[in-house]
Amino acid sequence: MYNPFMEIYRSACEISALRPAAIALGFFDGMHLGHTELIRRTVAFAKERDLYAAVFTFRDHPKNIMTGTLAVPRLSTEAEKLIALETLGIDCVFDFDFADGFHEMTPEAFAKDLLKDAFAAEAVFCGFNFRFGAGATGSTDVLAAYGKAFGFEAYVVEPIYIDGRLVSSTIIRHSVGDGDVDTVARLLGRPYGISGNVEHGRRLGRSLGFPTANIIPEPGLTLPAFGVYVTVTLVDGESRPSVSNIGINPTISAENAVRIETHILDTDTELYNKKIVVSFLKMLREERRFESEEALKKQIATDAEEARRYHSSCGTARFSGQSTMRSTLSGIQETP
């Protein structure tokens, strides 16, 4: 079980006496460049004023709770989000369940009873589009007004644009689903990665001459468009050049389970039961059915060669320090 050094509170009843805090507000899914800027400002302010650096977030997206469906698939697991927050210097996370009455809480109660009274907020930081309270009726202006009334400062982080695109989790999800992982990497500040434990499969990749490390993505994650990608795979803290297929492998499998099958280039190392992170760099082609295993084998050889050329031209070292969050994942076996 993941046990971070920072304090984590799962409900208000767990909170005891707290130091006055600077608190970042948001869901922080994927920890993109806008999120990291908001957290950076919160931590810097807390250090300057000798305050606790805290985050208030939810364990699942409010839209999923309200609709009872997977309306908003995640860009990161719960463990990954907590790792990222700790890495960025957060002392404390209020990681609550939105189903615990938050859809009924008025904006005033949110500001006074929760932020000020329960969390000891001296300052709060949020994004430009932050909404809160029942029916999402509270805006950033409303938050600032309640801050003046109840004794905390409110700071709004303005939107960030990269190459003319707004950095937002919604846009990143759409780009991941489209297979536009180049754009995703620019908005996240790192390639999009999916982690998992390597499972024993049917060794079909090995029979084709291209052994693969297979992982099943955690349910509820945003998945790249099915296809073949140039990837880099984090194994035991080392980034290795690879090529990966995500999908159901229609040529040789009758199952519908989505898998990521990764071939580490120019190596035959056994990775079973290891924790790996597969990060997507460039889409090569869509997944499709081939008329024979021999045709599939030829295409895999072509894909591997194209991936090898990509890595040679870009240099895998460019991605080796992509994220402390991703590196730390190699030592985590379970999400909270």
Short mmCIF file of C-alpha atoms in Angstrom, two decimals, residues 99-255:
data_model
loop_
_atom_site.label_atom_id
_atom_site.label_comp_id
_atom_site.label_asym_id
_atom_site.label_seq_id
_atom_site.Cartn_x
_atom_site.Cartn_y
_atom_site.Cartn_z
CA ALA A 99 -20.34 11.69 -2.69
CA ASP A 100 -20.00 12.74 0.98
CA GLY A 101 -22.54 15.55 0.62
CA PHE A 102 -20.42 17.99 -1.40
CA HIS A 103 -23.03 18.24 -4.16
CA GLU A 104 -25.36 19.80 -1.55
CA MET A 105 -22.88 22.16 0.13
CA THR A 106 -23.54 25.85 -0.49
CA PRO A 107 -20.66 28.03 -1.69
CA GLU A 108 -20.74 29.87 1.65
CA ALA A 109 -20.48 26.64 3.65
CA PHE A 110 -17.65 25.47 1.40
CA ALA A 111 -15.72 28.68 2.05
CA LYS A 112 -16.41 29.08 5.77
CA ASP A 113 -17.03 25.63 7.21
CA LEU A 114 -14.55 23.74 5.08
CA LEU A 115 -11.77 26.05 3.88
CA LYS A 116 -11.57 28.36 6.89
CA ASP A 117 -12.83 26.36 9.85
CA ALA A 118 -11.79 22.79 8.95
CA PHE A 119 -8.68 23.44 6.85
CA ALA A 120 -7.40 26.61 8.60
CA ALA A 121 -6.97 28.35 5.24
CA GLU A 122 -5.02 31.61 5.22
CA ALA A 123 -4.81 31.61 1.42
CA VAL A 124 -6.37 29.56 -1.37
CA PHE A 125 -5.18 29.10 -4.95
CA CYS A 126 -7.33 27.90 -7.84
CA GLY A 127 -7.50 27.85 -11.61
CA PHE A 128 -9.34 30.46 -13.67
CA ASN A 129 -12.29 28.11 -14.30
CA PHE A 130 -12.68 26.79 -10.75
CA ARG A 131 -16.30 26.25 -9.62
CA PHE A 132 -17.54 25.10 -6.22
CA GLY A 133 -20.64 24.57 -4.12
CA ALA A 134 -24.02 23.04 -4.95
CA GLY A 135 -24.74 23.20 -8.66
CA ALA A 136 -21.24 24.62 -9.21
CA THR A 137 -22.70 28.06 -8.46
CA GLY A 138 -19.54 29.39 -6.81
CA SER A 139 -17.08 31.19 -9.10
CA THR A 140 -13.62 32.62 -8.53
CA ASP A 141 -15.19 36.03 -7.83
CA VAL A 142 -17.51 34.46 -5.25
CA LEU A 143 -14.51 32.72 -3.66
CA ALA A 144 -12.64 36.02 -3.41
CA ALA A 145 -15.65 37.69 -1.80
CA TYR A 146 -16.01 34.95 0.79
CA GLY A 147 -12.28 35.12 1.42
CA LYS A 148 -12.63 38.77 2.43
CA ALA A 149 -15.60 37.91 4.63
CA PHE A 150 -14.04 34.92 6.39
CA GLY A 151 -10.39 35.89 6.53
CA PHE A 152 -8.43 34.19 3.75
CA GLU A 153 -6.81 35.46 0.56
CA ALA A 154 -7.87 34.07 -2.82
CA TYR A 155 -5.49 33.84 -5.78
CA VAL A 156 -6.49 32.80 -9.29
CA VAL A 157 -3.93 31.29 -11.67
CA GLU A 158 -4.59 32.49 -15.21
CA PRO A 159 -4.83 30.04 -18.14
CA ILE A 160 -1.66 28.73 -19.73
CA TYR A 161 -1.35 28.30 -23.50
CA ILE A 162 1.18 26.15 -25.34
CA ASP A 163 1.46 26.63 -29.11
CA GLY A 164 -1.86 28.48 -29.01
CA ARG A 165 -3.64 25.62 -27.20
CA LEU A 166 -5.19 25.98 -23.77
CA VAL A 167 -3.59 23.62 -21.26
CA SER A 168 -6.54 21.75 -19.80
CA SER A 169 -7.31 18.19 -18.74
CA THR A 170 -10.31 18.10 -21.08
CA ILE A 171 -8.23 18.99 -24.15
CA ILE A 172 -5.54 16.53 -23.09
CA ARG A 173 -8.10 13.71 -22.76
CA HIS A 174 -9.43 14.39 -26.24
CA SER A 175 -5.89 14.48 -27.66
CA VAL A 176 -4.98 11.19 -25.96
CA GLY A 177 -8.12 9.58 -27.36
CA ASP A 178 -7.24 10.84 -30.83
CA GLY A 179 -3.74 9.38 -30.62
CA ASP A 180 -2.25 12.90 -30.81
CA VAL A 181 0.38 12.10 -28.22
CA ASP A 182 2.74 14.78 -29.58
CA THR A 183 0.29 17.49 -28.47
CA VAL A 184 -0.34 15.68 -25.20
CA ALA A 185 3.37 15.72 -24.32
CA ARG A 186 3.56 19.48 -24.89
CA LEU A 187 0.50 20.18 -22.70
CA LEU A 188 1.51 17.79 -19.93
CA GLY A 189 5.16 18.78 -19.99
CA ARG A 190 6.06 15.08 -20.42
CA PRO A 191 4.87 12.14 -22.53
CA TYR A 192 1.62 10.48 -21.49
CA GLY A 193 2.34 7.23 -19.68
CA ILE A 194 0.42 4.24 -18.38
CA SER A 195 1.81 1.98 -15.67
CA GLY A 196 1.13 -1.63 -14.74
CA ASN A 197 2.59 -4.95 -13.67
CA VAL A 198 3.84 -7.12 -16.52
CA GLU A 199 1.61 -10.18 -16.84
CA HIS A 200 2.20 -13.64 -18.21
CA GLY A 201 0.51 -13.94 -21.57
CA ARG A 202 0.37 -16.48 -24.36
CA ARG A 203 3.91 -15.58 -25.49
CA LEU A 204 2.58 -14.85 -28.99
CA GLY A 205 4.95 -11.93 -29.43
CA ARG A 206 7.91 -14.20 -28.74
CA SER A 207 6.63 -16.74 -31.26
CA LEU A 208 6.61 -13.93 -33.86
CA GLY A 209 10.16 -12.96 -32.97
CA PHE A 210 9.22 -9.86 -30.98
CA PRO A 211 8.78 -10.66 -27.26
CA THR A 212 6.49 -8.23 -25.48
CA ALA A 213 5.85 -7.05 -21.94
CA ASN A 214 2.08 -6.97 -21.52
CA ILE A 215 0.15 -4.81 -19.07
CA ILE A 216 -3.57 -4.21 -18.60
CA PRO A 217 -4.39 -0.52 -17.98
CA GLU A 218 -6.14 0.29 -14.74
CA PRO A 219 -9.93 0.66 -15.28
CA GLY A 220 -11.13 4.23 -15.73
CA LEU A 221 -7.98 5.58 -17.38
CA THR A 222 -7.98 7.63 -20.58
CA LEU A 223 -6.59 5.35 -23.29
CA PRO A 224 -4.77 6.36 -26.46
CA ALA A 225 -6.44 5.52 -29.75
CA PHE A 226 -5.84 1.84 -30.53
CA GLY A 227 -2.72 1.42 -32.58
CA VAL A 228 1.05 1.15 -32.62
CA TYR A 229 3.24 3.82 -31.03
CA VAL A 230 6.86 4.68 -30.56
CA THR A 231 7.25 4.49 -26.80
CA VAL A 232 9.79 4.69 -24.03
CA THR A 233 9.41 2.17 -21.22
CA LEU A 234 10.54 2.80 -17.67
CA VAL A 235 11.96 -0.38 -16.10
CA ASP A 236 13.77 -0.37 -12.75
CA GLY A 237 14.27 3.38 -13.05
CA GLU A 238 15.80 3.14 -16.55
CA SER A 239 14.13 4.45 -19.71
CA ARG A 240 14.37 1.99 -22.60
CA PRO A 241 13.42 2.61 -26.25
CA SER A 242 10.39 0.56 -27.25
CA VAL A 243 7.47 0.13 -29.61
CA SER A 244 4.00 -0.67 -28.28
CA ASN A 245 0.58 -1.76 -29.43
CA ILE A 246 -2.48 -0.75 -27.43
CA GLY A 247 -5.73 -2.46 -28.28
CA ILE A 248 -7.24 -5.93 -28.51
CA ASN A 249 -4.86 -7.44 -31.12
CA PRO A 250 -7.59 -8.60 -33.51
CA THR A 251 -5.32 -10.74 -35.69
CA ILE A 252 -4.41 -13.33 -33.07
CA SER A 253 -6.80 -12.75 -30.18
CA ALA A 254 -10.53 -13.39 -29.79
CA GLU A 255 -10.60 -11.54 -26.46
#
